[in-house]
Amino acid sequence: IKKDREKWAEWAEREEQEKREREGQAKEEACGLVERQACKLRERQAKLYIDEYEYYDNY
C-alpha cells in the first residue's frame, strides 16, 4: 500500500509539472501572438501616418 501511495504521489507530481509546462508554453505563445499583432498594428499606424502626411504635403 505504501508503494502504491508513493507511485500515486510521483504520478500526481509528474502530471502537475506537465500541466505547469503546458500552461507556461501557452502563455508564451499567447504573448508572442500579442506582440506580433502589436507590431503589425504599429506598422499600419506608421503607414497611415506617412500616407496622411504625404496627402497634406501635396496641397
GROMACS .gro file of C-alpha atoms in nm, residues 28-44:
model
   17
   28GLU     CA    1   0.450   3.223  -2.411
   29GLU     CA    2   0.264   3.150  -2.734
   30ALA     CA    3  -0.011   3.398  -2.644
   31CYS     CA    4   0.244   3.667  -2.558
   32GLY     CA    5   0.421   3.606  -2.887
   33LEU     CA    6   0.094   3.636  -3.076
   34VAL     CA    7   0.003   3.959  -2.898
   35GLU     CA    8   0.350   4.100  -2.967
   36ARG     CA    9   0.324   4.013  -3.338
   37GLN     CA   10  -0.022   4.171  -3.359
   38ALA     CA   11   0.103   4.485  -3.181
   39CYS     CA   12   0.396   4.506  -3.422
   40LYS     CA   13   0.164   4.478  -3.723
   41LEU     CA   14  -0.061   4.745  -3.575
   42ARG     CA   15   0.234   4.982  -3.523
   43GLU     CA   16   0.343   4.923  -3.883
   44ARG     CA   17  -0.008   5.002  -4.011
   0.00000   0.00000   0.00000
